[in-house]
Coordinates of C-alpha atoms and ligand atoms in Angstrom, one line a residue:
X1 CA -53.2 9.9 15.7
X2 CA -54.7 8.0 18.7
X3 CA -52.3 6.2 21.4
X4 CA -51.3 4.3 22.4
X5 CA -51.5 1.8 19.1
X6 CA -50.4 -0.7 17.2
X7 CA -49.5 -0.2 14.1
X8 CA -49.1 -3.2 11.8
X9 CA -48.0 -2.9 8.0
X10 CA -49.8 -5.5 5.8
X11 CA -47.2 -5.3 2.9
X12 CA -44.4 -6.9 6.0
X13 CA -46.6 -9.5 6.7
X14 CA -48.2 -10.4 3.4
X15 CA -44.3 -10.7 2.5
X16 CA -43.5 -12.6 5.3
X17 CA -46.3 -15.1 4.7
X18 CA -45.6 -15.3 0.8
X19 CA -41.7 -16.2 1.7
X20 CA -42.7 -18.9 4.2
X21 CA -45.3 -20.7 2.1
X22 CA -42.8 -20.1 -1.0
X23 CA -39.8 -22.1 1.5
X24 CA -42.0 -24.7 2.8
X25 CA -43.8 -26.3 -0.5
X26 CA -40.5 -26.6 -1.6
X27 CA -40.7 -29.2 1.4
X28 CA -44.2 -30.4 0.8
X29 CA -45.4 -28.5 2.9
X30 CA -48.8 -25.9 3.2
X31 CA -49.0 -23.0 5.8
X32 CA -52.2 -22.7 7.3
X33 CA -51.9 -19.2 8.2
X34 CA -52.8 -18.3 12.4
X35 CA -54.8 -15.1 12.7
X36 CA -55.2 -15.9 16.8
X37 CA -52.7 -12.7 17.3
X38 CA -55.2 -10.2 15.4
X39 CA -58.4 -11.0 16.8
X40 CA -59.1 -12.6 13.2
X41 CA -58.5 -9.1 11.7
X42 CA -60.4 -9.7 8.2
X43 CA -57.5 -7.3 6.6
X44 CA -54.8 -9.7 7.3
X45 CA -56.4 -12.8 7.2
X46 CA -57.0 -11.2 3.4
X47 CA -53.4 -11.1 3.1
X48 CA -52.7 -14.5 4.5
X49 CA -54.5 -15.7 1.8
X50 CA -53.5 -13.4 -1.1
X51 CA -49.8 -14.8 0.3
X52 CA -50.8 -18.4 -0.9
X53 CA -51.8 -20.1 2.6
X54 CA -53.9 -23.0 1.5
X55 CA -56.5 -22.2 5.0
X56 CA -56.8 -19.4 8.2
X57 CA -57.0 -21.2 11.6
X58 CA -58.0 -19.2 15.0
X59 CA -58.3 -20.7 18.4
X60 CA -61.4 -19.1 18.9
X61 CA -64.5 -19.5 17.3
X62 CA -65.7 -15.5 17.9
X63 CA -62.9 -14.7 15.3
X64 CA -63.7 -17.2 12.8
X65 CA -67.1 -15.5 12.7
X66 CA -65.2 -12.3 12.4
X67 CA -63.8 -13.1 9.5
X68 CA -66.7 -15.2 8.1
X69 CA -69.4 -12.0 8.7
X70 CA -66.0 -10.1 6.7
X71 CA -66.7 -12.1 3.9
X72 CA -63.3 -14.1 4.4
X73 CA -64.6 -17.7 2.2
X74 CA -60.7 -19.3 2.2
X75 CA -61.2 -22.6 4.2
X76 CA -61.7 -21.8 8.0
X77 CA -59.9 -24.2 10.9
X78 CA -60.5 -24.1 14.3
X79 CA -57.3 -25.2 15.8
X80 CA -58.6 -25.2 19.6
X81 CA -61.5 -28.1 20.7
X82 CA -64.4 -26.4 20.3
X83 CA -66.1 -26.3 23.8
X84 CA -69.2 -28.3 24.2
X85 CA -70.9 -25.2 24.2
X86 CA -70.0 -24.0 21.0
X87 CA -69.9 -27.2 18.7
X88 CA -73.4 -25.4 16.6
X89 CA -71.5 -22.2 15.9
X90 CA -67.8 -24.6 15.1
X91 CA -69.8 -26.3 12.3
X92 CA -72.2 -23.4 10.9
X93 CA -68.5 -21.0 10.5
X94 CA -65.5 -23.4 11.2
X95 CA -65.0 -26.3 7.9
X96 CA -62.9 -28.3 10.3
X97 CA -61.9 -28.5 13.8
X98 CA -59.2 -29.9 16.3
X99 CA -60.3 -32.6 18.4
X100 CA -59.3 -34.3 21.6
X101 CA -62.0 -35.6 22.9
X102 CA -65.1 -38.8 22.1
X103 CA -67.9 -36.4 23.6
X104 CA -66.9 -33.5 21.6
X105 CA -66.5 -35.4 18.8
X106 CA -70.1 -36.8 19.3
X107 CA -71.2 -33.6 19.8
X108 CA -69.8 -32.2 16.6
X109 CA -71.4 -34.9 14.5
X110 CA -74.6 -34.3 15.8
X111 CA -74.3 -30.8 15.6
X112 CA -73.1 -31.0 11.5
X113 CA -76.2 -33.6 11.0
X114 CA -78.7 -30.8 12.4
X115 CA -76.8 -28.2 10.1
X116 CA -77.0 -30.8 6.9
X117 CA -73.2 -30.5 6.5
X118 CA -70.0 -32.7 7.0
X119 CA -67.9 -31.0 9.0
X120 CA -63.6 -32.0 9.2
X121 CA -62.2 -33.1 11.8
X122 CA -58.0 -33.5 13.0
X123 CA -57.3 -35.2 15.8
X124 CA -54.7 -33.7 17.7
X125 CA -52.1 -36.2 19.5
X126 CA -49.7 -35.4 22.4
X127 CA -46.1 -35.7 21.9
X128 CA -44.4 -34.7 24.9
X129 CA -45.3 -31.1 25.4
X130 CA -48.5 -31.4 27.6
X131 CA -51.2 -29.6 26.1
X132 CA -54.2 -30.8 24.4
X133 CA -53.6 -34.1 22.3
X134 CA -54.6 -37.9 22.6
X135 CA -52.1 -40.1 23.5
X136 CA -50.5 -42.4 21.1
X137 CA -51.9 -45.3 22.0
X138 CA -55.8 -43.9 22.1
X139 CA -55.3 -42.2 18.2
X140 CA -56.6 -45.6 17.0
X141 CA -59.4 -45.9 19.2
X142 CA -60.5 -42.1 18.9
X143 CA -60.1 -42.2 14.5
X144 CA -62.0 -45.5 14.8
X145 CA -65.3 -43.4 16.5
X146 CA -64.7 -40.2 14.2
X147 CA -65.0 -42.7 11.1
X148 CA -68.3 -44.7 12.7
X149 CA -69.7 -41.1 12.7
X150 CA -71.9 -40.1 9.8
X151 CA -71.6 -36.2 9.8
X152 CA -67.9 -36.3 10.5
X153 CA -64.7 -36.7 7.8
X154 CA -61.4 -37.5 9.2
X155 CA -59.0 -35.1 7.5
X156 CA -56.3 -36.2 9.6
X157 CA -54.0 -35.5 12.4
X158 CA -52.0 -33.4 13.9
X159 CA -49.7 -32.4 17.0
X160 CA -48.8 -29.1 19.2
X161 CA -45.5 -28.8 20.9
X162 CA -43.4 -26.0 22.1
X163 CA -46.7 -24.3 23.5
X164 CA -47.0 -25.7 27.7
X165 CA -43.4 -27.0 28.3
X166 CA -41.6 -25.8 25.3
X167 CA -40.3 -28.9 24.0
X168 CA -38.7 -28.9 20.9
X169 CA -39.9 -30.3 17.0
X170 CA -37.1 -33.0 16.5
X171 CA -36.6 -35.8 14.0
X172 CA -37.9 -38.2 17.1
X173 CA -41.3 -36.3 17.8
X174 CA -42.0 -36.0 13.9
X175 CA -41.2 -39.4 12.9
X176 CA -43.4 -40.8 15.9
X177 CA -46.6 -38.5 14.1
X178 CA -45.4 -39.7 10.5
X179 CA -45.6 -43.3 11.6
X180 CA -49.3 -42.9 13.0
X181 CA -50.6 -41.7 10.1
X182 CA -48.9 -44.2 8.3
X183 CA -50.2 -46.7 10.6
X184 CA -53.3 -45.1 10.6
X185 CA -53.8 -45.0 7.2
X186 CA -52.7 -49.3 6.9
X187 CA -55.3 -50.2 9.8
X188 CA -58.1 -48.2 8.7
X189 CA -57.7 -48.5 4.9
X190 CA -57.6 -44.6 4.7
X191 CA -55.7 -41.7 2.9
X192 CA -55.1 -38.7 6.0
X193 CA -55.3 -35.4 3.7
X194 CA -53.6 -33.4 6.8
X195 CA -50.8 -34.4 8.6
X196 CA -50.4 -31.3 11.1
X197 CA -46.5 -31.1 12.7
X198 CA -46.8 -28.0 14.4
X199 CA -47.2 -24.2 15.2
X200 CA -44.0 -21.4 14.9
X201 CA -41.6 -23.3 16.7
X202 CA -41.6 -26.3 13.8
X203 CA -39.9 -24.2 11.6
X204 CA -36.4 -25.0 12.6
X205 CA -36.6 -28.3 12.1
X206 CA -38.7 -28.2 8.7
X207 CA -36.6 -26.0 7.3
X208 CA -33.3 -28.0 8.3
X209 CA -32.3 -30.8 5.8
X210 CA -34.2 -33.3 8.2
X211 CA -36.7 -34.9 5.7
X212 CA -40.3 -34.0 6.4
X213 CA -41.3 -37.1 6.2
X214 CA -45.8 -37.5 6.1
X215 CA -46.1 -33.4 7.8
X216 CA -47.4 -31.5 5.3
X217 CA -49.0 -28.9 7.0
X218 CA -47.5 -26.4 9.6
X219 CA -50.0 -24.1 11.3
X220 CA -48.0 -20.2 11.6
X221 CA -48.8 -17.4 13.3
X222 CA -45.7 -15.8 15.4
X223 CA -43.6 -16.7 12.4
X224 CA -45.7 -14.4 10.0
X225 CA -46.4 -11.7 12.3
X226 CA -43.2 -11.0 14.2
X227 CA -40.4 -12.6 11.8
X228 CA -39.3 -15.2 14.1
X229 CA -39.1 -18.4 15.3
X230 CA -40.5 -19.0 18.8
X231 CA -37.9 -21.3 20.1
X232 CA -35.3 -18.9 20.8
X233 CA -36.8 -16.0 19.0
X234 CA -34.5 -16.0 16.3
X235 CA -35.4 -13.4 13.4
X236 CA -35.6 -15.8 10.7
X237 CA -33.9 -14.7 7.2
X238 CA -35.7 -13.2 4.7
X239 CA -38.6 -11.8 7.0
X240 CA -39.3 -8.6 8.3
X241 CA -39.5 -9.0 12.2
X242 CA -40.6 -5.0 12.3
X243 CA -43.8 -5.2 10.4
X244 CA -45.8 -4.4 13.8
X245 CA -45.2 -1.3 15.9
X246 CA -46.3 -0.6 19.8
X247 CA -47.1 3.1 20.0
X248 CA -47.2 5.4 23.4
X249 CA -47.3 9.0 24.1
X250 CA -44.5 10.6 26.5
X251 CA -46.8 12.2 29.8
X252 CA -44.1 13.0 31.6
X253 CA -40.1 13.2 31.3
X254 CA -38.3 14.6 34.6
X255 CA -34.7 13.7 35.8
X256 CA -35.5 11.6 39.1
X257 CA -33.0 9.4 41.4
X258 CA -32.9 5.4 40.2
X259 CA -33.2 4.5 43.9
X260 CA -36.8 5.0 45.4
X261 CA -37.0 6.1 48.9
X262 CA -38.9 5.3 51.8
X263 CA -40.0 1.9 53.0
X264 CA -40.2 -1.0 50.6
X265 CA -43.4 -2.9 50.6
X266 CA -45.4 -4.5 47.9
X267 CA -46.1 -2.8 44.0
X268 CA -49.4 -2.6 42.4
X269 CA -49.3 -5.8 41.3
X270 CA -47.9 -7.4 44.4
X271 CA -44.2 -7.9 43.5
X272 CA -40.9 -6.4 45.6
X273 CA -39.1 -3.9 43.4
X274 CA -35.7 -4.5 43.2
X275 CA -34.2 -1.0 43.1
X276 CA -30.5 -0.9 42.1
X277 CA -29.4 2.5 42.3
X278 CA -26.9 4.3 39.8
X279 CA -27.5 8.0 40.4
X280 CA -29.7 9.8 38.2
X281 CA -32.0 8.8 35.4
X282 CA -33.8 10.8 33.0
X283 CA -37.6 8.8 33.7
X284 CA -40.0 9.5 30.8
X285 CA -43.7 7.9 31.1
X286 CA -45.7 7.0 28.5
X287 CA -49.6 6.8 29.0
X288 CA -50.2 2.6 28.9
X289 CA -49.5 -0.2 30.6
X290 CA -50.4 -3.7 31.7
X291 CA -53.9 -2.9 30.9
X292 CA -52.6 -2.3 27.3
X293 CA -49.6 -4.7 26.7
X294 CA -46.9 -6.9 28.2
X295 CA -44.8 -4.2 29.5
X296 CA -42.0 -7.0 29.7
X297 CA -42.8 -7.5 25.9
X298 CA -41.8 -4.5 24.5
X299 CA -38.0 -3.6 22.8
X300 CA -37.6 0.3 22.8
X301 CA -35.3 1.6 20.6
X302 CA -31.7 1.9 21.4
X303 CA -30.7 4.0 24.3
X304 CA -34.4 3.7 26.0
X305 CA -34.7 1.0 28.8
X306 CA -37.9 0.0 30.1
X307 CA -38.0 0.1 33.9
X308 CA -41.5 -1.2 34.5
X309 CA -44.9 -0.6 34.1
X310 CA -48.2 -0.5 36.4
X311 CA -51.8 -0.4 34.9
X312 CA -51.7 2.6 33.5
X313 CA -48.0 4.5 33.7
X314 CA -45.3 2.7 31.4
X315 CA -41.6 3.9 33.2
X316 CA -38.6 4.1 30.6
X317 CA -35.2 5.1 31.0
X318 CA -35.3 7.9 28.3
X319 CA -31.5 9.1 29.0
X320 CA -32.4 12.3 28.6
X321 CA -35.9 14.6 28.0
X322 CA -38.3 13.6 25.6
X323 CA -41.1 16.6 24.7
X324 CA -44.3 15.8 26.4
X325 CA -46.8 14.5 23.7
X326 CA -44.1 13.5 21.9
X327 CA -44.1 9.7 20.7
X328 CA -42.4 6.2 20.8
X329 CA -42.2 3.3 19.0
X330 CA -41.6 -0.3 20.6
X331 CA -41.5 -3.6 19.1
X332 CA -44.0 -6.5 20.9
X333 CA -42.9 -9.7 21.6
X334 CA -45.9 -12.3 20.5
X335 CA -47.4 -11.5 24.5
X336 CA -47.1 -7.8 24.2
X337 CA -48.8 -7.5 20.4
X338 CA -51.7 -10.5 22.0
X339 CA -52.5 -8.1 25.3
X340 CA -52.3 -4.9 23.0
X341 CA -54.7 -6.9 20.0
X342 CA -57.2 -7.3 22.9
X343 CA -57.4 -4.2 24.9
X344 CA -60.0 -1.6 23.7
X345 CA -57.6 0.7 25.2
X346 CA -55.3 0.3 22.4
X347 CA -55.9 1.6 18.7
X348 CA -55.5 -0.7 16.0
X349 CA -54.0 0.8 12.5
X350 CA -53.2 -1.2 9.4
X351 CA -51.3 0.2 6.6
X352 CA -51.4 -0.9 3.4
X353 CA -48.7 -2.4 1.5
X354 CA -45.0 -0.7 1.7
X355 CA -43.3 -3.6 0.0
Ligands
PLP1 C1 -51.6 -20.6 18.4 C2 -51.5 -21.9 17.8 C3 -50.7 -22.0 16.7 C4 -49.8 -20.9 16.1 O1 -48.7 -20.7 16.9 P1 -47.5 -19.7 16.4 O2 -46.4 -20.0 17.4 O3 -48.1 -18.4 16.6 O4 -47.2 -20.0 15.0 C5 -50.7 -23.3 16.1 N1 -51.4 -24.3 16.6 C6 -52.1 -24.2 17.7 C7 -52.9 -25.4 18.1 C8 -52.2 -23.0 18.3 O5 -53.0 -22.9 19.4

């Protein structure tokens, strides 16, 4: 088989999204299941939904055609603003998208009237992380011009944390978006379908005896794929955090001194080593690198240490020889499995089910 690859077993993850939307009605609460991570890989967006996820979101519109042109019909959410530029194809692919901003909104609406459809929109609000959101105190303003619009329904709203800065879902952050939709809901004379609390990292505190309040809707990714939660990368219980594989062939496998020699100056990608020397190490290469993945990313199996990594040559610390052509297996943190996803470089193979 070609490598390097990744190698991602559909059975793990349809099981890992079937136990999270199993733990979270019991809350309230619908997954929309994140397919960002695969390109919008029709095969497991197909097991996102045979897992019970009530829609797919992507970031990017190119996979929502992906899966659309795949024959993928479960509801489709674009969870990034659509660009200005791409509002036509958001409407004609996407049945709702994220929004942050009056001239995209505009846009959107006149792009759905052209397309004789109503397209959704949530409107994303900023609670303390620093990414894309309105703050508090426009939501009203921005809902008022969504509902003046003809070609627009407000589904609702929602919030992203734990993405820029890495601040944490709490009881504070959640009740604040609870008590704008409720507010929302009293001033405009609306019901909000969506209440949106969050990506991965939300899992901690939805799943905690803290009450979930109006979030009813948690938008997973990381979770499903990798079997943890973002915020410390905790394997959570009950999900398989092995269901995708980073695969490399062994090039070369010599015993070679840990200290370099000669004089230090700058590495391929303009950092200092930082040698520290403790005598001799069995150095195995593996044909990738940071054209293929997050060499930082990976986690070899025990007794191999990854030393580092230039474009092409991935350096471990094999502690003793490995055959040449010979194999090994890694497991990618969410930046390693996102580089290896998008290189060409890398092959992708999905196994069925091994429940
Ligand atoms: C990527 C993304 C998600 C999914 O995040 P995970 O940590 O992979 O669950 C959710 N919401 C938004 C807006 C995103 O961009």
């Amino acid at each position: 088989m070609s490598a390097p690859r990744i190698e991602i077993d559909i059975g793990k993850i349809e099981h890992n999204a079937t136990h999270l939307v199993d733990v979270l009605a019991k809350k309230g609460i619908g997954v929309t299941g994140i397919t960002k991570a695969t390109l919008g890989s029709p095969r497991i967006a197909a097991a996102l939904v045979r897992a019970g996820v009530r829609a797919l979101g992507d970031s990017r519109i190119e996979n929502i055609e992906a899966m659309r042109n795949a024959g993928i019909g479960a509801p489709m959410r674009l969870i990034r603003s659509p660009a200005l530029s791409t509002v036509e194809r958001a409407v004609a692919h996407a049945d709702l998208s994220f929004v942050t901003e009056l001239d995209v909104i505009r846009a959107l609406s006149t792009a759905a009237g052209a397309a004789g459809v109503v397209h959704g929109v949530v409107v994303m609000v900023e609670l303390g992380d620093l990414r894309e959101g309105v703050m508090p105190d426009d939501v009203d303003h921005v809902v008022e011009a969504v509902l003046g619009l003809r070609n627009l329904s407000l589904d609702g709203i929602g919030t992203n944390l734990a993405c820029r800065s890495g601040i944490a879902p709490d009881t504070t952050n959640m009740t604040a978006l609870s008590e704008l939709a409720s507010s929302i809901e009293t001033t405009f004379g609306i019901p909000l379908r969506v209440v949106s609390g969050g990506n991965s990292a939300n899992l901690n505190w939805s799943l905690s005896a803290a009450p979930p309040g109006r979030i009813n809707d948690l938008r997973l990714g990381e979770s499903i794929l990798l079997g943890c939660e973002p915020l410390h990368r905790t394997p959570i219980i009950g999900l398989h955090t092995d269901a995708i594989t980073f695969v490399a062939e062994v090039i070369e496998s010599k015993p070679k001194p840990s200290m370099p020699w000669g004089d230090l100056a700058q590495t391929a990608f303009g950092t200092r080593a930082d040698p520290v020397g403790h005598g001799t190490t069995f150095q195995t290469i593996l044909a990738a690198g940071q054209q293929d993945t997050d060499p930082a990313g990976l986690r070899p199996s025990t007794g191999i240490e990854v030393l580092g990594a230039s474009s092409d040559h991935l350096v471990v610390d094999s502690g003793q020889r490995i055959p040449i052509g010979s194999e090994m297996r890694f497991l990618p943190n969410y930046s390693a499995l996102l580089r290896s996803m998008t290189s060409p470089f890398v092959a992708k193979v999905l196994t069925p089910t091994t429940r």
